[in-house]
mmCIF file of C-alpha atoms in Angstrom:
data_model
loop_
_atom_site.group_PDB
_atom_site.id
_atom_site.type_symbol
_atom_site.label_atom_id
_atom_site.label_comp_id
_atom_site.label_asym_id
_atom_site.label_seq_id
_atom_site.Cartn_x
_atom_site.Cartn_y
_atom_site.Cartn_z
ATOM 1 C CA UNK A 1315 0.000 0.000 0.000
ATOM 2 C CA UNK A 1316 1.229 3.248 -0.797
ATOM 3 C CA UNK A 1317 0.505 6.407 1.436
ATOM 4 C CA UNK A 1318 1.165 10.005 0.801
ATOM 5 C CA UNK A 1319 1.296 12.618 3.291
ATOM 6 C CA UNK A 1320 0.814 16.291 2.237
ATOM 7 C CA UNK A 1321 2.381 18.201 3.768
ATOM 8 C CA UNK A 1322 4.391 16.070 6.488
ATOM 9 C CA UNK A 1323 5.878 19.005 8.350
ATOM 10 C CA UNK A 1324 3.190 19.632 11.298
ATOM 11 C CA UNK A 1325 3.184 17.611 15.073
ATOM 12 C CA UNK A 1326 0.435 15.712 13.373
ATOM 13 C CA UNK A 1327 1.713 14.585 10.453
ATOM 14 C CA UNK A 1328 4.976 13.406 12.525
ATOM 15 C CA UNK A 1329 2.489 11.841 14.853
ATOM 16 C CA UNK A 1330 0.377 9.773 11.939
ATOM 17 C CA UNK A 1331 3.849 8.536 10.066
ATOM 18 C CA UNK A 1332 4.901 7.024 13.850
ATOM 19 C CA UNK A 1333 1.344 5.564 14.075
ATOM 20 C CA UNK A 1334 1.710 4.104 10.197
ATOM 21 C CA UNK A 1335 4.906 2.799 10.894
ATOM 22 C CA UNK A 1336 3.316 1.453 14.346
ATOM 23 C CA UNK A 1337 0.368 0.017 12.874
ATOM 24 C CA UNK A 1338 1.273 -1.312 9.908
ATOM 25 C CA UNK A 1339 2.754 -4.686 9.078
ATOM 26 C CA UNK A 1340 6.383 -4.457 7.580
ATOM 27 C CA UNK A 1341 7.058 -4.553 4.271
ATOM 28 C CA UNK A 1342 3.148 -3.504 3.756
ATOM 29 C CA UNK A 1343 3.361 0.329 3.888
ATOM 30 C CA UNK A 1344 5.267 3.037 1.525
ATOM 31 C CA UNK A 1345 5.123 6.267 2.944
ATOM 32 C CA UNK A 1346 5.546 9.195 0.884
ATOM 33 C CA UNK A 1347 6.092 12.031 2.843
ATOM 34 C CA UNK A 1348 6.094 15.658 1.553
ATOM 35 C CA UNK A 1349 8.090 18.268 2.856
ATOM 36 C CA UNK A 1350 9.021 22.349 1.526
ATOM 37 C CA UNK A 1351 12.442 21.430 3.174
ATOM 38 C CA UNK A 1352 14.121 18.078 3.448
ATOM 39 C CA UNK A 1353 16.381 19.277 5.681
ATOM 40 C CA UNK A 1354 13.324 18.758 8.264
ATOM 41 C CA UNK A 1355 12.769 15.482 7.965
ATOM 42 C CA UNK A 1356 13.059 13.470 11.349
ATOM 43 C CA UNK A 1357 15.825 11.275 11.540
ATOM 44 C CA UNK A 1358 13.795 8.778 13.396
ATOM 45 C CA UNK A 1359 11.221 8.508 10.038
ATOM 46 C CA UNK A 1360 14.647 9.268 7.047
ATOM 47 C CA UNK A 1361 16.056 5.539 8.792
ATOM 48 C CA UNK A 1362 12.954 3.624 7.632
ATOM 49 C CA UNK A 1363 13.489 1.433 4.821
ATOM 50 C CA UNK A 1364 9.559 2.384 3.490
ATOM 51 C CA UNK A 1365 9.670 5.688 4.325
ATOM 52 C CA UNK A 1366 10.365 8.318 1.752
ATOM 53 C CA UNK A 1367 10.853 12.442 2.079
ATOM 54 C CA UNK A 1368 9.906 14.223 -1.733
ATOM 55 C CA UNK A 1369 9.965 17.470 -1.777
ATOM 56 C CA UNK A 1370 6.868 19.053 -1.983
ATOM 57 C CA UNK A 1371 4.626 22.495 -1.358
ATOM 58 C CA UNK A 1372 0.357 22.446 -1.382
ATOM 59 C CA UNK A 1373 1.120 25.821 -2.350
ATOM 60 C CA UNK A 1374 2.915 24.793 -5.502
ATOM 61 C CA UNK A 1375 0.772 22.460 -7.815
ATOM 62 C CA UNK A 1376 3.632 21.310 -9.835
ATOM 63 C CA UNK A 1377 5.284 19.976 -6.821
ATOM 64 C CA UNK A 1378 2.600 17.274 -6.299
ATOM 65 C CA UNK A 1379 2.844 14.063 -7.410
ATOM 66 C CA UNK A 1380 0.386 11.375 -6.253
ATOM 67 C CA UNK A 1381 0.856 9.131 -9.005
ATOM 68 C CA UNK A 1382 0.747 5.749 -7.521
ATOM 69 C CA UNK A 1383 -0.974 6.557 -4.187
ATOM 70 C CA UNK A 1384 -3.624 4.389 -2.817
ATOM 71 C CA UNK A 1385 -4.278 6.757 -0.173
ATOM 72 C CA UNK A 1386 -3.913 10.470 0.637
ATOM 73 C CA UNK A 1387 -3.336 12.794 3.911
ATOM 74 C CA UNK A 1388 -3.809 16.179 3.359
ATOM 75 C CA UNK A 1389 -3.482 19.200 6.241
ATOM 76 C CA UNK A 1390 -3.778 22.709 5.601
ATOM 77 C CA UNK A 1391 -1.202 25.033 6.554
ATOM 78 C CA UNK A 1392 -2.029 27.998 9.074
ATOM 79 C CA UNK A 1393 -0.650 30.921 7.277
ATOM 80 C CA UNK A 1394 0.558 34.335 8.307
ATOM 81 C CA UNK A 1395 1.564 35.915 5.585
ATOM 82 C CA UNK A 1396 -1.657 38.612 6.104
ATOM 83 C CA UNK A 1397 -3.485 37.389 3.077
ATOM 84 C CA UNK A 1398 -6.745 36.143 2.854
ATOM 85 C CA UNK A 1399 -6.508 32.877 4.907
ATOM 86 C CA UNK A 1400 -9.881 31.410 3.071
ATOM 87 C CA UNK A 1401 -8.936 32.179 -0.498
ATOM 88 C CA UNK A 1402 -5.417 30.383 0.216
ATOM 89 C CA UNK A 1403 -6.894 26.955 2.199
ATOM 90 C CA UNK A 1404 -9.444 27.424 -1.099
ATOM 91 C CA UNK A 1405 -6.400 27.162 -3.588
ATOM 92 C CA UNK A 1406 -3.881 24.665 -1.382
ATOM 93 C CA UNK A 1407 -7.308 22.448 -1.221
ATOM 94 C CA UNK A 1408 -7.687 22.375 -4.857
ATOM 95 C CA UNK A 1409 -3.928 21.797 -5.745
ATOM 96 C CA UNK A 1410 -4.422 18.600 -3.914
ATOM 97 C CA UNK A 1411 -7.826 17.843 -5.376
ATOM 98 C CA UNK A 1412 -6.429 18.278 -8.481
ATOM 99 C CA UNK A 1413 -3.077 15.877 -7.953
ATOM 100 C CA UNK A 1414 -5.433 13.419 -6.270
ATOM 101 C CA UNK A 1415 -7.227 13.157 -9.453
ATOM 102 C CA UNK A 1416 -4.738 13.415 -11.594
ATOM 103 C CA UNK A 1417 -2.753 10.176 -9.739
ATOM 104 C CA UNK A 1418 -5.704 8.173 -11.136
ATOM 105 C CA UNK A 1419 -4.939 5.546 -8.126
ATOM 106 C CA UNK A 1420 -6.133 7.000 -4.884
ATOM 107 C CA UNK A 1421 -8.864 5.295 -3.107
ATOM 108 C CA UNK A 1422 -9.132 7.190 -0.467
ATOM 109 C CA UNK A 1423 -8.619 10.826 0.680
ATOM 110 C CA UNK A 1424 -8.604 11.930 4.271
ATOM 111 C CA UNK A 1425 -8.330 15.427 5.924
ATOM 112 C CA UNK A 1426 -7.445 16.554 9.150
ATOM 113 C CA UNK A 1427 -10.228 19.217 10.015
ATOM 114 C CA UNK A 1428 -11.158 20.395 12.979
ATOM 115 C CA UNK A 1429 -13.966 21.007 15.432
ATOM 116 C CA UNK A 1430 -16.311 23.838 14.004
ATOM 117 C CA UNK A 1431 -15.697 23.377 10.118
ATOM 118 C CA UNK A 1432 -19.250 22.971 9.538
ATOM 119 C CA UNK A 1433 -19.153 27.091 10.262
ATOM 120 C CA UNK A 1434 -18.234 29.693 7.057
ATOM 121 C CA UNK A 1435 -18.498 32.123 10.075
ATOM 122 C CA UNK A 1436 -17.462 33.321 13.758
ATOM 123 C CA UNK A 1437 -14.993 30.436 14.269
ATOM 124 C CA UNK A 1438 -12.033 32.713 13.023
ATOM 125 C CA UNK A 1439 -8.624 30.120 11.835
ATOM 126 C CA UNK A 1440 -11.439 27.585 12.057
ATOM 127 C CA UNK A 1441 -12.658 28.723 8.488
ATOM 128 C CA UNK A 1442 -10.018 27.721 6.493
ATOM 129 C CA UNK A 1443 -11.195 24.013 7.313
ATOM 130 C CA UNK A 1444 -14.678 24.861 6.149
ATOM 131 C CA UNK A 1445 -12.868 25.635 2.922
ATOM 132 C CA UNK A 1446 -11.032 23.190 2.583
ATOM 133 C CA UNK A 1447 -13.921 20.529 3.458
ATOM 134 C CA UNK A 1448 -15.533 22.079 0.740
ATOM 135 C CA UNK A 1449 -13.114 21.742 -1.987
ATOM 136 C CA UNK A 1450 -12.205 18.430 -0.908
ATOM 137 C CA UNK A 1451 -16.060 17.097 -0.910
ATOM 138 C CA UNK A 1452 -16.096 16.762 -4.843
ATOM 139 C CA UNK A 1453 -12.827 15.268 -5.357
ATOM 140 C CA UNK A 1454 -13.080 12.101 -7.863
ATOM 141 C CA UNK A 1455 -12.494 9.099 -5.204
ATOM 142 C CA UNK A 1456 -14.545 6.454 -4.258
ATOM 143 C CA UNK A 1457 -13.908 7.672 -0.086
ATOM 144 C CA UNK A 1458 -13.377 10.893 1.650
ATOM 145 C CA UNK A 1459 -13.109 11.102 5.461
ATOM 146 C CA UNK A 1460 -13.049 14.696 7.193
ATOM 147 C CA UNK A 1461 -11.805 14.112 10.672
ATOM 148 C CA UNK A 1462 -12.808 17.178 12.603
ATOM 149 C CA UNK A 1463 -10.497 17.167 15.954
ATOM 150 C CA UNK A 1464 -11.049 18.850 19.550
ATOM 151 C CA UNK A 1465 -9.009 21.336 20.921
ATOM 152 C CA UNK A 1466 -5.302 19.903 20.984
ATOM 153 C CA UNK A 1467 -3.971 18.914 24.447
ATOM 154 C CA UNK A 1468 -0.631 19.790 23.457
ATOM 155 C CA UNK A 1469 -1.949 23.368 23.012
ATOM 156 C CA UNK A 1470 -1.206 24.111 26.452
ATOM 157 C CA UNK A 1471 2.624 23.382 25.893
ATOM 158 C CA UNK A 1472 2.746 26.215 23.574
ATOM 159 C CA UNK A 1473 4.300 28.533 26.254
ATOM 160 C CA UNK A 1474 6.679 25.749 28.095
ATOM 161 C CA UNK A 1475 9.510 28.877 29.208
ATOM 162 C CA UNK A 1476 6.620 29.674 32.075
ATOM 163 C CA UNK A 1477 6.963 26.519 33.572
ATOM 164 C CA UNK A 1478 10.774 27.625 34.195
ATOM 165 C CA UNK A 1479 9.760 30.368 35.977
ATOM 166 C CA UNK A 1480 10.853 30.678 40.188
ATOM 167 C CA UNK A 1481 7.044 30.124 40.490
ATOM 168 C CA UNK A 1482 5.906 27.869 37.107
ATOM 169 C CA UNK A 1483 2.713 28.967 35.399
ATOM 170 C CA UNK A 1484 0.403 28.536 32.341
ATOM 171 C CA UNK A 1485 -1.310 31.010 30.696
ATOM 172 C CA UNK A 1486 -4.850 30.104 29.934
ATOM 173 C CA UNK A 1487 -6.868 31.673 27.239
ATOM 174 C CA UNK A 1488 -9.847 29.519 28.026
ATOM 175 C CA UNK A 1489 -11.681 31.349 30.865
ATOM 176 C CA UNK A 1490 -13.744 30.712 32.890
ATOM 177 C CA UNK A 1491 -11.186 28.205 34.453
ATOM 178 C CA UNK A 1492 -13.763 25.619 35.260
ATOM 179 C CA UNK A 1493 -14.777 25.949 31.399
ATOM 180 C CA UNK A 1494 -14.765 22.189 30.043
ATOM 181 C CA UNK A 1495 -14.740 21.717 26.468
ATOM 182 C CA UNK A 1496 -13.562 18.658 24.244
ATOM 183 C CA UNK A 1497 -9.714 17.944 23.891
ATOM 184 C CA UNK A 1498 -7.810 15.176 22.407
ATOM 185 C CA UNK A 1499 -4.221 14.168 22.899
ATOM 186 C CA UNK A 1500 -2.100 14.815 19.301
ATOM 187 C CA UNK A 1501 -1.332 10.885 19.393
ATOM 188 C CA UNK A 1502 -4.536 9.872 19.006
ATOM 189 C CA UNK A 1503 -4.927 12.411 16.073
ATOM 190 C CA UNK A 1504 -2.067 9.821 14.561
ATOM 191 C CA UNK A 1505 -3.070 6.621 15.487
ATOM 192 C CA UNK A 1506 -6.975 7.518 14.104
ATOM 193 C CA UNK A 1507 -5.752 9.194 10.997
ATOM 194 C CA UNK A 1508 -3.354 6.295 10.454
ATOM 195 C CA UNK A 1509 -6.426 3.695 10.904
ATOM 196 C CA UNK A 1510 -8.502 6.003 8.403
ATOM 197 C CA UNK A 1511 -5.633 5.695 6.030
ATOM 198 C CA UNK A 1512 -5.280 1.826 6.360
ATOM 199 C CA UNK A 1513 -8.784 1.164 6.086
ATOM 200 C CA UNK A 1514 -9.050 -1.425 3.670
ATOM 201 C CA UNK A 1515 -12.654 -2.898 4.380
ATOM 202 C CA UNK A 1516 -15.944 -1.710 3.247
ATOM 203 C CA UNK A 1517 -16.091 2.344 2.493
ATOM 204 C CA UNK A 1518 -17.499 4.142 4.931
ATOM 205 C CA UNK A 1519 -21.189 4.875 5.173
ATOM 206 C CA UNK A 1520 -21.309 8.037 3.630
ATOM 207 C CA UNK A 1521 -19.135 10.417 1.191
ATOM 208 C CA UNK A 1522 -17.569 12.918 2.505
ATOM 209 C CA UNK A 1523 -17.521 10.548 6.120
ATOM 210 C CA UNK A 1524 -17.171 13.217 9.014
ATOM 211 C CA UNK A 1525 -16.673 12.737 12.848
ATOM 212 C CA UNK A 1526 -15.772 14.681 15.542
ATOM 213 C CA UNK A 1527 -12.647 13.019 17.553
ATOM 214 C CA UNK A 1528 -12.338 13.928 21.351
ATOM 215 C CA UNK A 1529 -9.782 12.927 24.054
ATOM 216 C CA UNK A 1530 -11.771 10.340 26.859
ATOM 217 C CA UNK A 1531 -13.704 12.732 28.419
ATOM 218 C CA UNK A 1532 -14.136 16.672 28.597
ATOM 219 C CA UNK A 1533 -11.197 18.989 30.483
ATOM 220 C CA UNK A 1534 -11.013 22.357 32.133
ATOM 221 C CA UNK A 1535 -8.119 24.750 32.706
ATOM 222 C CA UNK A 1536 -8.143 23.578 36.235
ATOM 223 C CA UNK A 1537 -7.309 20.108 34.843
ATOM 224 C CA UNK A 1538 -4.526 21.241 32.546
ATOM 225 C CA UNK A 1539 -3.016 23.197 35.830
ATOM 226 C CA UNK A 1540 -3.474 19.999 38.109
ATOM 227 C CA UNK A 1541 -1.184 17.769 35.446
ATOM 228 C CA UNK A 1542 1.452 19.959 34.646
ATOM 229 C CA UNK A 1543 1.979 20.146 38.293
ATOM 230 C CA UNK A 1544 1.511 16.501 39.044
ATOM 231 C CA UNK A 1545 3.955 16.077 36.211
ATOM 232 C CA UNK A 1546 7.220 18.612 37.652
ATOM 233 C CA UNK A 1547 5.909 17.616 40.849
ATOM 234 C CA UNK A 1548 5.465 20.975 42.111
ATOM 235 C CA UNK A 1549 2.766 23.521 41.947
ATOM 236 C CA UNK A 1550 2.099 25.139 38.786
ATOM 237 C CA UNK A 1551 -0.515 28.389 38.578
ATOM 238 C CA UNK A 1552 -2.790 29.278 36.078
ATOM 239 C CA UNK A 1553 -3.352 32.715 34.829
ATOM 240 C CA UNK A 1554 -6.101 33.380 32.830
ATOM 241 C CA UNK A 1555 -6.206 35.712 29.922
ATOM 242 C CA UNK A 1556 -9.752 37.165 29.657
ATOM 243 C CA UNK A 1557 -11.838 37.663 26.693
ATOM 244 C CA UNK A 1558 -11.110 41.529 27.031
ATOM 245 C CA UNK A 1559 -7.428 40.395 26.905
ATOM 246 C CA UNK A 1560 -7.285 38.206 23.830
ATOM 247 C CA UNK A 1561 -6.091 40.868 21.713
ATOM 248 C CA UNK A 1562 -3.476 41.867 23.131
ATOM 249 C CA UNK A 1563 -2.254 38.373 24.470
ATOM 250 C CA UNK A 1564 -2.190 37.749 20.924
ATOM 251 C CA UNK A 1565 -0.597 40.667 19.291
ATOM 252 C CA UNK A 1566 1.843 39.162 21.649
ATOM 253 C CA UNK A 1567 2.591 36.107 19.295
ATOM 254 C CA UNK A 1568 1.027 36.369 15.717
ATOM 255 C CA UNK A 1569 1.330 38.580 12.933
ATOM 256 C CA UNK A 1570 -1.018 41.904 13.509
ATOM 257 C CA UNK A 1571 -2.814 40.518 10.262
ATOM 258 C CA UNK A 1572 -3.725 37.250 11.996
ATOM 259 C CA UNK A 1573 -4.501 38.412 15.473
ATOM 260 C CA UNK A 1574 -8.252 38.966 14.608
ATOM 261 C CA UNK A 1575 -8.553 35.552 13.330
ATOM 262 C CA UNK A 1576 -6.944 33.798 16.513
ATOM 263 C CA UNK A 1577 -9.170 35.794 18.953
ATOM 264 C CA UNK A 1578 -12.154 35.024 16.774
ATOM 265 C CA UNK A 1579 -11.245 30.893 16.833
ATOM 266 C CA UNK A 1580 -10.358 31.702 20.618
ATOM 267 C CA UNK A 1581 -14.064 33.122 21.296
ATOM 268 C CA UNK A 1582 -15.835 30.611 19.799
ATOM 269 C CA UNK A 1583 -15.484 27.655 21.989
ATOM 270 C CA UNK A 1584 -16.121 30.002 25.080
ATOM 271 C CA UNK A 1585 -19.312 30.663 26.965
ATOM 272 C CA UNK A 1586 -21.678 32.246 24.551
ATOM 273 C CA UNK A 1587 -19.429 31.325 21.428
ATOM 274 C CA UNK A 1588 -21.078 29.439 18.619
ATOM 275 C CA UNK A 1589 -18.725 26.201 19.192
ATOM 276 C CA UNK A 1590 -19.854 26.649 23.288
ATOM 277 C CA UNK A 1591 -19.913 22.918 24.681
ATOM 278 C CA UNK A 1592 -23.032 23.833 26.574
ATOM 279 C CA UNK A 1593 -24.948 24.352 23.281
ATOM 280 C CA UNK A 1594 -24.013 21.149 21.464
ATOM 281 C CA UNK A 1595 -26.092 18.089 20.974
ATOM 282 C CA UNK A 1596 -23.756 15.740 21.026
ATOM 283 C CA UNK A 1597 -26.078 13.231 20.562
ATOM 284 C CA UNK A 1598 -26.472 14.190 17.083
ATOM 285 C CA UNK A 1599 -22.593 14.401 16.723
ATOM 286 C CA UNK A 1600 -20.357 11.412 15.205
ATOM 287 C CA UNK A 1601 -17.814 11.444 17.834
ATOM 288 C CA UNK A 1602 -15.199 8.955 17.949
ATOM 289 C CA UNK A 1603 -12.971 9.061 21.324
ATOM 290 C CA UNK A 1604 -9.304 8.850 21.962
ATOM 291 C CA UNK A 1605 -7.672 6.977 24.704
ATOM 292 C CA UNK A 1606 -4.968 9.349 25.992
ATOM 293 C CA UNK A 1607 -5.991 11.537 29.312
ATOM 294 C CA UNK A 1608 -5.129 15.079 29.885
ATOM 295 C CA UNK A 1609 -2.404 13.998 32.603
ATOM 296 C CA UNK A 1610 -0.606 11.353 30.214
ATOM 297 C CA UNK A 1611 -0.805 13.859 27.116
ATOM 298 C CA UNK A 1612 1.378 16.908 29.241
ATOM 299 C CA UNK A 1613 3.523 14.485 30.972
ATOM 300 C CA UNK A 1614 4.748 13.123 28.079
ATOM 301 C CA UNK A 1615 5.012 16.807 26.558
ATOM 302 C CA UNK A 1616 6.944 18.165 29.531
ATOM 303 C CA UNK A 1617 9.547 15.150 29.484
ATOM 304 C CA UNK A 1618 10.228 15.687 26.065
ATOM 305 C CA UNK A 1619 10.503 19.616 26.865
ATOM 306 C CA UNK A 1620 12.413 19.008 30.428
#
């Protein structure tokens, strides 16, 4: 079987070519991996016999080259550049419509989406997955899957240098700090992705398929605090960056051009936002669950880190 990855760069690509390579019988997977710079490929993937880095850009059409691929991850790329963040997940989406269809071989096509994607509106970054989902819905191939993933645990490791404070602390730009919402460990993301792209059985019951994947159970701020300080086995605080805050918490970090979009995602999934956990029926949701817990996901991130 022969799997392409496009592009391979992200913490979830990395995490869905260890999960292939996991899952997968040897000698029974090729894994094409694309990447703008080879010089980024992990050592720990470049030393497997069926694993291969191409150079490649989503941005680029004439870099793609399916030809031979049975199946097909695609991610878009957050970008930053100050451009029009639809229009460009619109364009990346159909470059790798178009070189799916082109290859002539791929069965199947999967996307990593997120929660929210279902909205054109209000959910900020969270639109260029809507885009994409809707470029990607009409590709020529007998199976799409759009897996649309909570929060990432591993979000809270994005500002580690706190935790080396005299007195170790997260930010938190979910607030209130007993605010639970969905959240799923970035290993998971790989292991389900790599099943997706495996599946060899039956198609799945519809085309596009689409489900929501969560961590075990729901988490709060106050749960993310509690295992980064069961984890450096010390107390760790958590300061919370209010709504009226966002801005400038972000203007902190992104490009001013992007800032708007970030606070935007960042509102939605808060009380009174239209991805709020209170107002969803998850009964009517597909939601598939992960296995890895809160504490597990930011030990493991804080070892690697320490």
């Amino acid at each position: 079987m022969h799997v392409t990855i496009a592009p391979a760069s992200t913490r979830t690509a990395a995490a869905v070519i260890r999960s292939l390579l996991a899952q997968a019988p040897p000698g029974s997977v090729d894994i094409h991996a694309l990447y703008r710079n080879l010089a980024k490929v992990p050592k720990e993937f470049a030393e497997k016999p069926n694993f291969h880095a191409l150079q490649g850009d989503v941005s680029d059409p004439t870099t793609l080259d399916f030809t031979g691929s049975d199946a097909v991850l695609t991610i878009t790329p957050p970008a930053f550049d100050g451009g029009d963040i639809v229009k460009r997940a619109e364009e990346v989406s159909k470059n790798v419509k178009d070189a799916v269809e082109a290859a002539g071989s791929v069965q199947r096509l999967v996307l990593l989406s997120s929660v929210g994607a279902q909205l054109s509106e209000g959910v900020g970054e969270i639109k260029t997955n809507n885009a994409a989902e809707r470029v990607l819905a009409t590709t020529n191939v007998p199976a799409i899957t759009f897996v649309r993933c909570a929060y990432f645990m591993e979000n809270w490791t994005m500002g580690m240098e706190t935790l080396k404070a005299p007195e170790p602390f997260i930010f938190s730009t979910i607030t209130p700090l007993d605010w639970k919402l969905p959240m799923v460990a970035v290993a998971d993301i790989g292991s389900t992705l790599a099943a997706e792209l495996l599946r060899e059985a039956s198609p799945p019951p519809s085309k596009p398929y689409i489900f929501e994947l969560h961590g075990p159970r729901q988490y709060t701020p106050l749960d993310a605090q509690a295992a980064f300080s069961r984890a450096m086995g010390k107390q760790v605080a958590v300061k919370p960056v209010e709504k009226s805050e966002l801005h400038g918490f972000y203007s902190q970090v992104f490009p001013p051009d992007s800032v708007g979009d970030w606070v935007e995602m960042s509102m939605s999934f808060l009380e009174g936002g239209v991805m709020a956990a209170d107002k969803v029926d998850y009964s009517n949701v597909n939601v598939v669950h992960g296995r890895t817990e809160l504490d597990e996901a930011l030990k493991e991130a804080y070892s690697q880190a320490a």
